[in-house]
Structures are given as C-alpha cells and as structure tokens.
C-alpha cells in the first residue's frame, strides 16, 4: 500500500505516516503548523520541518541528528542526506554561518533568464519603472506562444520572489495578474525585470534574529495605483536582519483614501501577525513585544483610538 510520488493522495499519506512515526518517537507538532514537530533531546530542542517529502532537521549535537536519521531510514529506507552548513530545501540554497542564514535561488533565476527568447542586456537599477501598474486598454495582445512563455517565466519568478527575493514581489504581483491577457507592454515590463535580475542574480536574502526578541512588522499601501483604482498592499516581518515574511498584493476592495487603504493593509497584516506570534511561542521563542510600523498618522490614530479619532 505504498503511495506513489506525485499522485493526489501521496503527500497526505506520507504526512500521516511521517507524523505518526515521529509522534511515536516523542515529537510533538506545533499546533500552528502541523509540518513542524519538536522534541527536547539532551537539554536542547530538536526541530523537524518538512514540505511534502523534503525534510529539514536541526539540533545542536550532530550525534542526535544521526540518531534521528537512522530512525527515519529504518522506516523509509536509504535517504538522500546533506549535512553541515549548506543545504537545498524546497528549491532554496541555504547557508548557515555566523549566526545568520543566507538564502539564494540563482539557478531558478538563471533558468528564467534563459527561457526568455530575447537578449537580456540593458542595465537597470530597479525591478520596474514608475508606470508598472499602467495598463494600455488598446495594447496589442501577445500571440499564444509568447503568452505561454510569459506565463511560464512569471510563474517561475513568483516561486523565487516568495522565498528568496522579496524585492521582486511588487512587480511579480502585477505581472501575475496579466498572465491570461498579457500584451506587448507587459512583455517589456517582464524584460526589464529580467534585466534587473541579471544584474542582481547573486543577491541573497540574509536573515538573523537579534537578542531583543521583538517581532517587527511593516505595513504600507500605494493608494489607487491599479488600473481599476484598487490599491497595492505591502507587508514585511523581521526579527532583526532581513525580512522573514513579505507580501505585496492587490487589495480586494476599492478604497476612497490613502488612510483607508493603509487600514486595509494593516488589517490584512494582522492575520499573519497573530499567527506568527502564536507559532513562535509554540516553538519556544520568547516574544517580548510586537511592533507594527506605519507611515500614515491618520491610519495609526484610527487603529489606536477607533472612529472617535
């Protein structure tokens, strides 16, 4: 009754089997993410996290890691294992050093550049120009083969942007909305983005937690920048260095002022703020404070004082 990799039920069957096997060994799932399990071993926490069948295990002592690997191999047979400070996990190249982790995905970016049928050579200093969100109603639609190429590259870049390159997210957020109706202007915007990526392909996301145990969030909004007059939200979270969580997306409602657009942005962020605090505390990470940074005083006053502001 082995599940075949790639079938619809395979991931669920493996999840049930793995969690049961780990629970039998004394591991307890984080109630806010069932794909993260923990156990105190020799006075230190051992954490196992996974995505489908890509598993990452961490503990201070190598001997503990070897015992767990042997335990898993007794159940699942010989595993492909990497040890040390460099790993590839869910497509991300991770390197741990000097109390920080560096995340890179150069191979995916290079594949996106090579998939574009035109030469990428222009020098640009930003992912997009100021007319990113402008849509030409009379724009010439791309022929189907180029539209499929556009869709393929944007999807690949979306995978990278949500993991290792948050600087690409505002541009990718717009381009993903154009995949079914992409025109010549969208093609040029994608080409400019690829030019920027080519010049910054070695850029890595560096993450480090400082000793303050303060979770810092930023939320902002660009008012009515979309062609249907909807606003663009952005949020990010850091524990010291680098953004661990980032998202840039089109708001689902049409707002009548920059203040209400900022309120929507902070409201959307609040969901992840609460979840992140709960997740970190369940992991045993002490959260001393949570701070949300905004730059709209009217929105801040409304959030603090309500309508009486």
PDB file of C-alpha atoms in Angstrom:
ATOM      1  CA  UNK A   1       0.000   0.000   0.000  1.00  0.00           C
ATOM      2  CA  UNK A   2       2.793   2.417  -0.811  1.00  0.00           C
ATOM      3  CA  UNK A   3       1.797   5.858  -2.088  1.00  0.00           C
ATOM      4  CA  UNK A   4       3.240   6.758  -5.476  1.00  0.00           C
ATOM      5  CA  UNK A   5       5.068  10.060  -5.529  1.00  0.00           C
ATOM      6  CA  UNK A   6       3.112  12.623  -7.496  1.00  0.00           C
ATOM      7  CA  UNK A   7      -0.359  11.179  -7.000  1.00  0.00           C
ATOM      8  CA  UNK A   8      -3.049  13.339  -5.444  1.00  0.00           C
ATOM      9  CA  UNK A   9      -3.090  11.472  -2.150  1.00  0.00           C
ATOM     10  CA  UNK A  10       0.642  10.840  -1.886  1.00  0.00           C
ATOM     11  CA  UNK A  11       1.502  13.939   0.139  1.00  0.00           C
ATOM     12  CA  UNK A  12      -1.319  13.294   2.615  1.00  0.00           C
ATOM     13  CA  UNK A  13      -0.440   9.625   3.036  1.00  0.00           C
ATOM     14  CA  UNK A  14       3.206  10.474   3.623  1.00  0.00           C
ATOM     15  CA  UNK A  15       2.231  13.224   6.073  1.00  0.00           C
ATOM     16  CA  UNK A  16       0.076  10.825   8.092  1.00  0.00           C
ATOM     17  CA  UNK A  17       2.802   8.191   8.130  1.00  0.00           C
ATOM     18  CA  UNK A  18       5.630  10.591   8.994  1.00  0.00           C
ATOM     19  CA  UNK A  19       3.752  12.402  11.759  1.00  0.00           C
ATOM     20  CA  UNK A  20       2.690   9.093  13.272  1.00  0.00           C
ATOM     21  CA  UNK A  21       6.241   7.781  13.143  1.00  0.00           C
ATOM     22  CA  UNK A  22       7.658  10.953  14.720  1.00  0.00           C
ATOM     23  CA  UNK A  23       4.932  11.107  17.370  1.00  0.00           C
ATOM     24  CA  UNK A  24       5.831   7.558  18.352  1.00  0.00           C
ATOM     25  CA  UNK A  25       9.384   8.824  18.936  1.00  0.00           C
ATOM     26  CA  UNK A  26       8.134  11.581  21.240  1.00  0.00           C
ATOM     27  CA  UNK A  27       7.918  14.522  18.818  1.00  0.00           C
ATOM     28  CA  UNK A  28       5.048  16.984  19.247  1.00  0.00           C
ATOM     29  CA  UNK A  29       3.590  19.035  16.391  1.00  0.00           C
ATOM     30  CA  UNK A  30       3.442  22.808  16.541  1.00  0.00           C
ATOM     31  CA  UNK A  31      -0.323  23.497  16.806  1.00  0.00           C
ATOM     32  CA  UNK A  32       0.033  26.379  14.321  1.00  0.00           C
ATOM     33  CA  UNK A  33       1.909  24.389  11.676  1.00  0.00           C
ATOM     34  CA  UNK A  34       1.479  20.594  11.638  1.00  0.00           C
ATOM     35  CA  UNK A  35       4.535  20.232   9.367  1.00  0.00           C
ATOM     36  CA  UNK A  36       6.825  21.346  12.211  1.00  0.00           C
ATOM     37  CA  UNK A  37       7.487  18.956  15.108  1.00  0.00           C
ATOM     38  CA  UNK A  38       9.705  19.382  18.158  1.00  0.00           C
ATOM     39  CA  UNK A  39      11.273  17.336  20.933  1.00  0.00           C
ATOM     40  CA  UNK A  40      13.662  18.180  23.749  1.00  0.00           C
ATOM     41  CA  UNK A  41      16.722  15.933  23.451  1.00  0.00           C
ATOM     42  CA  UNK A  42      19.749  16.221  25.747  1.00  0.00           C
ATOM     43  CA  UNK A  43      18.514  19.570  27.014  1.00  0.00           C
ATOM     44  CA  UNK A  44      18.113  21.173  23.577  1.00  0.00           C
ATOM     45  CA  UNK A  45      15.198  21.373  21.194  1.00  0.00           C
ATOM     46  CA  UNK A  46      15.239  19.263  18.068  1.00  0.00           C
ATOM     47  CA  UNK A  47      13.033  20.587  15.259  1.00  0.00           C
ATOM     48  CA  UNK A  48      11.903  18.701  12.185  1.00  0.00           C
ATOM     49  CA  UNK A  49      10.180  20.671   9.415  1.00  0.00           C
ATOM     50  CA  UNK A  50       9.110  19.398   6.032  1.00  0.00           C
ATOM     51  CA  UNK A  51       7.364  20.227   2.779  1.00  0.00           C
ATOM     52  CA  UNK A  52       5.907  17.111   1.127  1.00  0.00           C
ATOM     53  CA  UNK A  53       8.970  14.807   1.441  1.00  0.00           C
ATOM     54  CA  UNK A  54      11.684  17.488   1.667  1.00  0.00           C
ATOM     55  CA  UNK A  55      12.740  17.352   5.334  1.00  0.00           C
ATOM     56  CA  UNK A  56      14.983  19.636   7.404  1.00  0.00           C
ATOM     57  CA  UNK A  57      16.226  18.570  10.850  1.00  0.00           C
ATOM     58  CA  UNK A  58      18.101  20.786  13.316  1.00  0.00           C
ATOM     59  CA  UNK A  59      19.763  20.190  16.696  1.00  0.00           C
ATOM     60  CA  UNK A  60      22.898  21.403  18.436  1.00  0.00           C
ATOM     61  CA  UNK A  61      24.519  17.962  18.509  1.00  0.00           C
ATOM     62  CA  UNK A  62      25.401  16.004  15.385  1.00  0.00           C
ATOM     63  CA  UNK A  63      25.023  12.706  17.242  1.00  0.00           C
ATOM     64  CA  UNK A  64      21.347  13.474  17.874  1.00  0.00           C
ATOM     65  CA  UNK A  65      20.822  14.218  14.194  1.00  0.00           C
ATOM     66  CA  UNK A  66      22.447  10.922  13.232  1.00  0.00           C
ATOM     67  CA  UNK A  67      20.182   9.010  15.602  1.00  0.00           C
ATOM     68  CA  UNK A  68      17.092  10.610  14.054  1.00  0.00           C
ATOM     69  CA  UNK A  69      18.332   9.942  10.525  1.00  0.00           C
ATOM     70  CA  UNK A  70      18.884   6.285  11.399  1.00  0.00           C
ATOM     71  CA  UNK A  71      15.389   6.157  12.891  1.00  0.00           C
ATOM     72  CA  UNK A  72      13.870   7.555   9.694  1.00  0.00           C
ATOM     73  CA  UNK A  73      15.924   5.294   7.435  1.00  0.00           C
ATOM     74  CA  UNK A  74      14.690   2.247   9.309  1.00  0.00           C
ATOM     75  CA  UNK A  75      11.208   3.249   8.205  1.00  0.00           C
ATOM     76  CA  UNK A  76      11.798   4.740   4.737  1.00  0.00           C
ATOM     77  CA  UNK A  77      14.996   3.134   3.545  1.00  0.00           C
ATOM     78  CA  UNK A  78      18.102   4.957   2.351  1.00  0.00           C
ATOM     79  CA  UNK A  79      17.612   8.730   2.227  1.00  0.00           C
ATOM     80  CA  UNK A  80      19.426  11.422   0.257  1.00  0.00           C
ATOM     81  CA  UNK A  81      21.088  13.417   3.047  1.00  0.00           C
ATOM     82  CA  UNK A  82      23.129  16.616   3.241  1.00  0.00           C
ATOM     83  CA  UNK A  83      24.970  17.565   6.413  1.00  0.00           C
ATOM     84  CA  UNK A  84      26.715  20.684   7.565  1.00  0.00           C
ATOM     85  CA  UNK A  85      26.016  24.362   6.941  1.00  0.00           C
ATOM     86  CA  UNK A  86      24.850  24.246   3.311  1.00  0.00           C
ATOM     87  CA  UNK A  87      21.563  22.706   2.242  1.00  0.00           C
ATOM     88  CA  UNK A  88      18.957  22.864  -0.507  1.00  0.00           C
ATOM     89  CA  UNK A  89      15.428  22.892   0.868  1.00  0.00           C
ATOM     90  CA  UNK A  90      12.254  23.433  -1.195  1.00  0.00           C
ATOM     91  CA  UNK A  91      14.343  24.909  -4.003  1.00  0.00           C
ATOM     92  CA  UNK A  92      16.219  27.309  -1.710  1.00  0.00           C
ATOM     93  CA  UNK A  93      20.001  27.172  -1.261  1.00  0.00           C
ATOM     94  CA  UNK A  94      20.571  27.732   2.453  1.00  0.00           C
ATOM     95  CA  UNK A  95      23.894  28.551   4.089  1.00  0.00           C
ATOM     96  CA  UNK A  96      24.171  28.922   7.852  1.00  0.00           C
ATOM     97  CA  UNK A  97      27.134  30.900   9.167  1.00  0.00           C
ATOM     98  CA  UNK A  98      27.997  33.296  11.999  1.00  0.00           C
ATOM     99  CA  UNK A  99      24.515  33.265  13.490  1.00  0.00           C
ATOM    100  CA  UNK A 100      22.694  34.014  10.256  1.00  0.00           C
ATOM    101  CA  UNK A 101      21.245  32.185   7.271  1.00  0.00           C
ATOM    102  CA  UNK A 102      21.688  33.243   3.649  1.00  0.00           C
ATOM    103  CA  UNK A 103      19.058  32.189   1.115  1.00  0.00           C
ATOM    104  CA  UNK A 104      19.727  32.147  -2.621  1.00  0.00           C
ATOM    105  CA  UNK A 105      17.971  30.774  -5.710  1.00  0.00           C
ATOM    106  CA  UNK A 106      20.331  31.693  -8.525  1.00  0.00           C
ATOM    107  CA  UNK A 107      19.589  28.594 -10.597  1.00  0.00           C
ATOM    108  CA  UNK A 108      15.880  29.418 -10.833  1.00  0.00           C
ATOM    109  CA  UNK A 109      16.663  32.996 -11.818  1.00  0.00           C
ATOM    110  CA  UNK A 110      19.116  31.866 -14.476  1.00  0.00           C
ATOM    111  CA  UNK A 111      16.523  29.470 -15.898  1.00  0.00           C
ATOM    112  CA  UNK A 112      14.033  32.352 -16.133  1.00  0.00           C
ATOM    113  CA  UNK A 113      16.567  34.499 -17.999  1.00  0.00           C
ATOM    114  CA  UNK A 114      17.417  31.696 -20.419  1.00  0.00           C
ATOM    115  CA  UNK A 115      13.725  30.955 -21.050  1.00  0.00           C
ATOM    116  CA  UNK A 116      13.164  34.497 -22.363  1.00  0.00           C
ATOM    117  CA  UNK A 117      13.592  34.432 -26.163  1.00  0.00           C
ATOM    118  CA  UNK A 118      15.200  37.881 -26.414  1.00  0.00           C
ATOM    119  CA  UNK A 119      18.649  39.046 -25.342  1.00  0.00           C
ATOM    120  CA  UNK A 120      18.795  40.430 -21.798  1.00  0.00           C
ATOM    121  CA  UNK A 121      21.445  43.157 -21.746  1.00  0.00           C
ATOM    122  CA  UNK A 122      20.038  46.500 -20.571  1.00  0.00           C
ATOM    123  CA  UNK A 123      21.326  47.954 -17.295  1.00  0.00           C
ATOM    124  CA  UNK A 124      18.562  48.935 -14.853  1.00  0.00           C
ATOM    125  CA  UNK A 125      18.658  49.759 -11.150  1.00  0.00           C
ATOM    126  CA  UNK A 126      15.137  48.721 -10.153  1.00  0.00           C
ATOM    127  CA  UNK A 127      12.733  45.870 -10.994  1.00  0.00           C
ATOM    128  CA  UNK A 128      10.172  48.181 -12.617  1.00  0.00           C
ATOM    129  CA  UNK A 129       9.590  51.727 -13.792  1.00  0.00           C
ATOM    130  CA  UNK A 130       7.054  54.160 -12.337  1.00  0.00           C
ATOM    131  CA  UNK A 131       4.400  53.094 -14.886  1.00  0.00           C
ATOM    132  CA  UNK A 132       4.388  49.466 -13.725  1.00  0.00           C
ATOM    133  CA  UNK A 133       0.672  49.458 -12.896  1.00  0.00           C
ATOM    134  CA  UNK A 134      -0.399  51.339 -16.056  1.00  0.00           C
ATOM    135  CA  UNK A 135      -2.459  49.182 -18.424  1.00  0.00           C
ATOM    136  CA  UNK A 136      -2.908  50.158 -22.055  1.00  0.00           C
ATOM    137  CA  UNK A 137      -6.517  49.382 -22.955  1.00  0.00           C
ATOM    138  CA  UNK A 138      -5.560  49.323 -26.628  1.00  0.00           C
ATOM    139  CA  UNK A 139      -2.433  47.233 -26.112  1.00  0.00           C
ATOM    140  CA  UNK A 140      -1.656  44.504 -28.619  1.00  0.00           C
ATOM    141  CA  UNK A 141      -2.137  41.076 -27.051  1.00  0.00           C
ATOM    142  CA  UNK A 142       0.732  38.617 -27.241  1.00  0.00           C
ATOM    143  CA  UNK A 143       0.386  35.652 -29.591  1.00  0.00           C
ATOM    144  CA  UNK A 144      -0.316  32.420 -27.743  1.00  0.00           C
ATOM    145  CA  UNK A 145       3.234  31.042 -27.858  1.00  0.00           C
ATOM    146  CA  UNK A 146       4.691  34.247 -26.352  1.00  0.00           C
ATOM    147  CA  UNK A 147       1.860  34.463 -23.812  1.00  0.00           C
ATOM    148  CA  UNK A 148       2.662  30.922 -22.652  1.00  0.00           C
ATOM    149  CA  UNK A 149       6.333  31.868 -22.389  1.00  0.00           C
ATOM    150  CA  UNK A 150       5.344  34.964 -20.390  1.00  0.00           C
ATOM    151  CA  UNK A 151       3.192  32.861 -18.070  1.00  0.00           C
ATOM    152  CA  UNK A 152       5.929  30.246 -17.587  1.00  0.00           C
ATOM    153  CA  UNK A 153       8.604  32.789 -16.653  1.00  0.00           C
ATOM    154  CA  UNK A 154       6.325  34.797 -14.342  1.00  0.00           C
ATOM    155  CA  UNK A 155       5.303  31.616 -12.504  1.00  0.00           C
ATOM    156  CA  UNK A 156       8.950  30.662 -12.022  1.00  0.00           C
ATOM    157  CA  UNK A 157       9.789  34.128 -10.704  1.00  0.00           C
ATOM    158  CA  UNK A 158       6.791  34.052  -8.363  1.00  0.00           C
ATOM    159  CA  UNK A 159       8.257  30.908  -6.778  1.00  0.00           C
ATOM    160  CA  UNK A 160      11.555  32.731  -6.200  1.00  0.00           C
ATOM    161  CA  UNK A 161      10.055  36.051  -5.069  1.00  0.00           C
ATOM    162  CA  UNK A 162       8.078  34.479  -2.229  1.00  0.00           C
ATOM    163  CA  UNK A 163      11.139  32.675  -0.886  1.00  0.00           C
ATOM    164  CA  UNK A 164      14.420  34.428  -1.563  1.00  0.00           C
ATOM    165  CA  UNK A 165      13.868  37.684  -3.481  1.00  0.00           C
ATOM    166  CA  UNK A 166      11.246  39.917  -1.824  1.00  0.00           C
ATOM    167  CA  UNK A 167      12.481  42.855  -3.922  1.00  0.00           C
ATOM    168  CA  UNK A 168      10.737  41.253  -6.918  1.00  0.00           C
ATOM    169  CA  UNK A 169       7.338  40.925  -5.285  1.00  0.00           C
ATOM    170  CA  UNK A 170       5.613  44.217  -6.283  1.00  0.00           C
ATOM    171  CA  UNK A 171       6.479  43.651  -9.942  1.00  0.00           C
ATOM    172  CA  UNK A 172       5.590  39.961  -9.872  1.00  0.00           C
ATOM    173  CA  UNK A 173       2.307  40.761  -8.118  1.00  0.00           C
ATOM    174  CA  UNK A 174       1.298  42.863 -11.121  1.00  0.00           C
ATOM    175  CA  UNK A 175       2.630  40.520 -13.809  1.00  0.00           C
ATOM    176  CA  UNK A 176       0.795  37.519 -12.358  1.00  0.00           C
ATOM    177  CA  UNK A 177      -2.471  39.408 -12.864  1.00  0.00           C
ATOM    178  CA  UNK A 178      -1.638  39.776 -16.554  1.00  0.00           C
ATOM    179  CA  UNK A 179      -0.817  36.183 -17.477  1.00  0.00           C
ATOM    180  CA  UNK A 180      -4.079  35.499 -19.348  1.00  0.00           C
ATOM    181  CA  UNK A 181      -4.244  38.890 -21.090  1.00  0.00           C
ATOM    182  CA  UNK A 182      -0.575  39.783 -21.465  1.00  0.00           C
ATOM    183  CA  UNK A 183       0.208  42.416 -24.092  1.00  0.00           C
ATOM    184  CA  UNK A 184       3.322  43.976 -25.568  1.00  0.00           C
ATOM    185  CA  UNK A 185       3.667  46.402 -22.645  1.00  0.00           C
ATOM    186  CA  UNK A 186       3.614  43.516 -20.179  1.00  0.00           C
ATOM    187  CA  UNK A 187       6.292  41.770 -22.241  1.00  0.00           C
ATOM    188  CA  UNK A 188       8.503  44.862 -21.955  1.00  0.00           C
ATOM    189  CA  UNK A 189       7.892  45.017 -18.192  1.00  0.00           C
ATOM    190  CA  UNK A 190       8.929  41.385 -17.840  1.00  0.00           C
ATOM    191  CA  UNK A 191      12.048  42.027 -19.940  1.00  0.00           C
ATOM    192  CA  UNK A 192      13.019  44.967 -17.726  1.00  0.00           C
ATOM    193  CA  UNK A 193      12.548  42.782 -14.635  1.00  0.00           C
ATOM    194  CA  UNK A 194      14.818  40.126 -16.142  1.00  0.00           C
ATOM    195  CA  UNK A 195      17.455  42.782 -16.873  1.00  0.00           C
ATOM    196  CA  UNK A 196      17.364  43.767 -13.204  1.00  0.00           C
ATOM    197  CA  UNK A 197      17.580  40.125 -12.140  1.00  0.00           C
ATOM    198  CA  UNK A 198      20.573  39.509 -14.388  1.00  0.00           C
ATOM    199  CA  UNK A 199      22.442  42.386 -12.733  1.00  0.00           C
ATOM    200  CA  UNK A 200      21.485  41.235  -9.204  1.00  0.00           C
ATOM    201  CA  UNK A 201      21.450  37.471  -9.676  1.00  0.00           C
ATOM    202  CA  UNK A 202      23.915  36.927  -6.816  1.00  0.00           C
ATOM    203  CA  UNK A 203      21.822  38.923  -4.346  1.00  0.00           C
ATOM    204  CA  UNK A 204      20.963  36.815  -1.295  1.00  0.00           C
ATOM    205  CA  UNK A 205      18.356  37.161   1.422  1.00  0.00           C
ATOM    206  CA  UNK A 206      20.170  37.334   4.769  1.00  0.00           C
ATOM    207  CA  UNK A 207      18.234  36.570   7.951  1.00  0.00           C
ATOM    208  CA  UNK A 208      19.358  36.980  11.543  1.00  0.00           C
ATOM    209  CA  UNK A 209      17.484  37.263  14.844  1.00  0.00           C
ATOM    210  CA  UNK A 210      18.816  39.762  17.349  1.00  0.00           C
ATOM    211  CA  UNK A 211      18.722  39.414  21.124  1.00  0.00           C
ATOM    212  CA  UNK A 212      15.741  41.726  21.698  1.00  0.00           C
ATOM    213  CA  UNK A 213      13.117  39.068  20.904  1.00  0.00           C
ATOM    214  CA  UNK A 214      10.970  41.799  19.354  1.00  0.00           C
ATOM    215  CA  UNK A 215       8.903  40.898  16.286  1.00  0.00           C
ATOM    216  CA  UNK A 216       8.864  43.886  13.936  1.00  0.00           C
ATOM    217  CA  UNK A 217       6.279  44.363  11.189  1.00  0.00           C
ATOM    218  CA  UNK A 218       5.846  46.973   8.483  1.00  0.00           C
ATOM    219  CA  UNK A 219       2.607  47.595   6.579  1.00  0.00           C
ATOM    220  CA  UNK A 220       2.033  50.110   3.804  1.00  0.00           C
ATOM    221  CA  UNK A 221      -0.219  50.782   0.840  1.00  0.00           C
ATOM    222  CA  UNK A 222       0.059  52.539  -2.516  1.00  0.00           C
ATOM    223  CA  UNK A 223      -3.299  54.208  -2.953  1.00  0.00           C
ATOM    224  CA  UNK A 224      -5.363  53.563  -6.119  1.00  0.00           C
ATOM    225  CA  UNK A 225      -2.364  52.633  -8.275  1.00  0.00           C
ATOM    226  CA  UNK A 226      -4.093  49.777 -10.113  1.00  0.00           C
ATOM    227  CA  UNK A 227      -5.996  50.421 -13.332  1.00  0.00           C
ATOM    228  CA  UNK A 228      -9.304  49.631 -11.559  1.00  0.00           C
ATOM    229  CA  UNK A 229      -8.398  52.162  -8.820  1.00  0.00           C
ATOM    230  CA  UNK A 230      -7.631  49.488  -6.254  1.00  0.00           C
ATOM    231  CA  UNK A 231      -4.604  49.910  -4.009  1.00  0.00           C
ATOM    232  CA  UNK A 232      -1.471  47.804  -3.579  1.00  0.00           C
ATOM    233  CA  UNK A 233      -0.675  46.453  -0.111  1.00  0.00           C
ATOM    234  CA  UNK A 234       2.750  45.532   1.192  1.00  0.00           C
ATOM    235  CA  UNK A 235       3.908  43.997   4.456  1.00  0.00           C
ATOM    236  CA  UNK A 236       7.048  42.510   5.938  1.00  0.00           C
ATOM    237  CA  UNK A 237       8.313  40.962   9.165  1.00  0.00           C
ATOM    238  CA  UNK A 238      11.783  40.835  10.696  1.00  0.00           C
ATOM    239  CA  UNK A 239      13.424  39.555  13.853  1.00  0.00           C
ATOM    240  CA  UNK A 240      16.471  41.762  13.369  1.00  0.00           C
ATOM    241  CA  UNK A 241      18.063  41.436   9.933  1.00  0.00           C
ATOM    242  CA  UNK A 242      16.190  40.668   6.734  1.00  0.00           C
ATOM    243  CA  UNK A 243      12.507  40.124   6.026  1.00  0.00           C
ATOM    244  CA  UNK A 244      11.369  36.645   7.032  1.00  0.00           C
ATOM    245  CA  UNK A 245       7.863  37.197   5.726  1.00  0.00           C
ATOM    246  CA  UNK A 246       6.949  39.522   2.866  1.00  0.00           C
ATOM    247  CA  UNK A 247       3.928  40.025   0.678  1.00  0.00           C
ATOM    248  CA  UNK A 248       2.924  42.576  -1.933  1.00  0.00           C
ATOM    249  CA  UNK A 249      -0.568  42.201  -3.355  1.00  0.00           C
ATOM    250  CA  UNK A 250      -3.544  43.981  -4.854  1.00  0.00           C
ATOM    251  CA  UNK A 251      -6.236  44.882  -2.348  1.00  0.00           C
ATOM    252  CA  UNK A 252      -9.599  43.181  -2.839  1.00  0.00           C
ATOM    253  CA  UNK A 253     -11.633  46.318  -2.145  1.00  0.00           C
ATOM    254  CA  UNK A 254     -11.670  49.814  -3.640  1.00  0.00           C
ATOM    255  CA  UNK A 255     -10.878  52.475  -1.031  1.00  0.00           C
ATOM    256  CA  UNK A 256     -11.631  56.199  -1.151  1.00  0.00           C
ATOM    257  CA  UNK A 257      -8.488  57.487   0.574  1.00  0.00           C
ATOM    258  CA  UNK A 258      -4.910  56.627   1.388  1.00  0.00           C
ATOM    259  CA  UNK A 259      -5.924  56.324   5.051  1.00  0.00           C
ATOM    260  CA  UNK A 260      -8.467  53.572   4.435  1.00  0.00           C
ATOM    261  CA  UNK A 261      -6.031  51.838   2.073  1.00  0.00           C
ATOM    262  CA  UNK A 262      -3.483  51.802   4.908  1.00  0.00           C
ATOM    263  CA  UNK A 263      -6.132  50.446   7.290  1.00  0.00           C
ATOM    264  CA  UNK A 264      -6.856  47.591   4.895  1.00  0.00           C
ATOM    265  CA  UNK A 265      -3.133  46.860   4.607  1.00  0.00           C
ATOM    266  CA  UNK A 266      -2.653  46.701   8.388  1.00  0.00           C
ATOM    267  CA  UNK A 267      -5.826  44.618   8.770  1.00  0.00           C
ATOM    268  CA  UNK A 268      -4.517  42.093   6.233  1.00  0.00           C
ATOM    269  CA  UNK A 269      -1.164  42.032   8.049  1.00  0.00           C
ATOM    270  CA  UNK A 270      -2.837  41.456  11.405  1.00  0.00           C
ATOM    271  CA  UNK A 271      -3.786  37.916  10.426  1.00  0.00           C
ATOM    272  CA  UNK A 272      -0.147  36.968   9.931  1.00  0.00           C
ATOM    273  CA  UNK A 273       0.981  38.991  12.958  1.00  0.00           C
ATOM    274  CA  UNK A 274      -1.243  36.931  15.260  1.00  0.00           C
ATOM    275  CA  UNK A 275      -0.326  33.639  13.587  1.00  0.00           C
ATOM    276  CA  UNK A 276       3.416  34.396  13.696  1.00  0.00           C
ATOM    277  CA  UNK A 277       3.345  35.241  17.399  1.00  0.00           C
ATOM    278  CA  UNK A 278       1.455  32.050  18.176  1.00  0.00           C
ATOM    279  CA  UNK A 279       3.816  29.974  16.041  1.00  0.00           C
ATOM    280  CA  UNK A 280       6.969  31.453  17.590  1.00  0.00           C
ATOM    281  CA  UNK A 281       5.681  30.976  21.141  1.00  0.00           C
ATOM    282  CA  UNK A 282       4.751  27.371  20.363  1.00  0.00           C
ATOM    283  CA  UNK A 283       8.327  26.908  19.134  1.00  0.00           C
ATOM    284  CA  UNK A 284       9.594  28.153  22.493  1.00  0.00           C
ATOM    285  CA  UNK A 285      10.769  31.501  21.111  1.00  0.00           C
ATOM    286  CA  UNK A 286      10.158  34.233  23.699  1.00  0.00           C
ATOM    287  CA  UNK A 287       8.302  37.166  22.134  1.00  0.00           C
ATOM    288  CA  UNK A 288       8.917  40.239  24.291  1.00  0.00           C
ATOM    289  CA  UNK A 289       6.991  42.632  22.081  1.00  0.00           C
ATOM    290  CA  UNK A 290       5.409  43.022  18.644  1.00  0.00           C
ATOM    291  CA  UNK A 291       5.657  46.358  16.828  1.00  0.00           C
ATOM    292  CA  UNK A 292       3.776  47.384  13.683  1.00  0.00           C
ATOM    293  CA  UNK A 293       5.388  50.279  11.802  1.00  0.00           C
ATOM    294  CA  UNK A 294       3.306  52.538   9.543  1.00  0.00           C
ATOM    295  CA  UNK A 295       3.806  55.967   7.990  1.00  0.00           C
ATOM    296  CA  UNK A 296       0.210  57.232   7.857  1.00  0.00           C
ATOM    297  CA  UNK A 297      -0.653  59.138  11.043  1.00  0.00           C
ATOM    298  CA  UNK A 298      -4.390  59.158  10.338  1.00  0.00           C
ATOM    299  CA  UNK A 299      -4.415  55.382   9.980  1.00  0.00           C
ATOM    300  CA  UNK A 300      -2.350  54.979  13.173  1.00  0.00           C
ATOM    301  CA  UNK A 301      -4.762  57.155  15.159  1.00  0.00           C
ATOM    302  CA  UNK A 302      -7.789  55.265  13.855  1.00  0.00           C
ATOM    303  CA  UNK A 303      -6.172  51.938  14.746  1.00  0.00           C
ATOM    304  CA  UNK A 304      -5.389  53.158  18.273  1.00  0.00           C
ATOM    305  CA  UNK A 305      -8.497  55.160  19.059  1.00  0.00           C
ATOM    306  CA  UNK A 306     -11.238  53.968  16.707  1.00  0.00           C
ATOM    307  CA  UNK A 307     -13.677  56.248  14.909  1.00  0.00           C
ATOM    308  CA  UNK A 308     -13.534  58.849  17.688  1.00  0.00           C
ATOM    309  CA  UNK A 309     -10.095  59.828  16.327  1.00  0.00           C
TER     310      UNK A 309
END
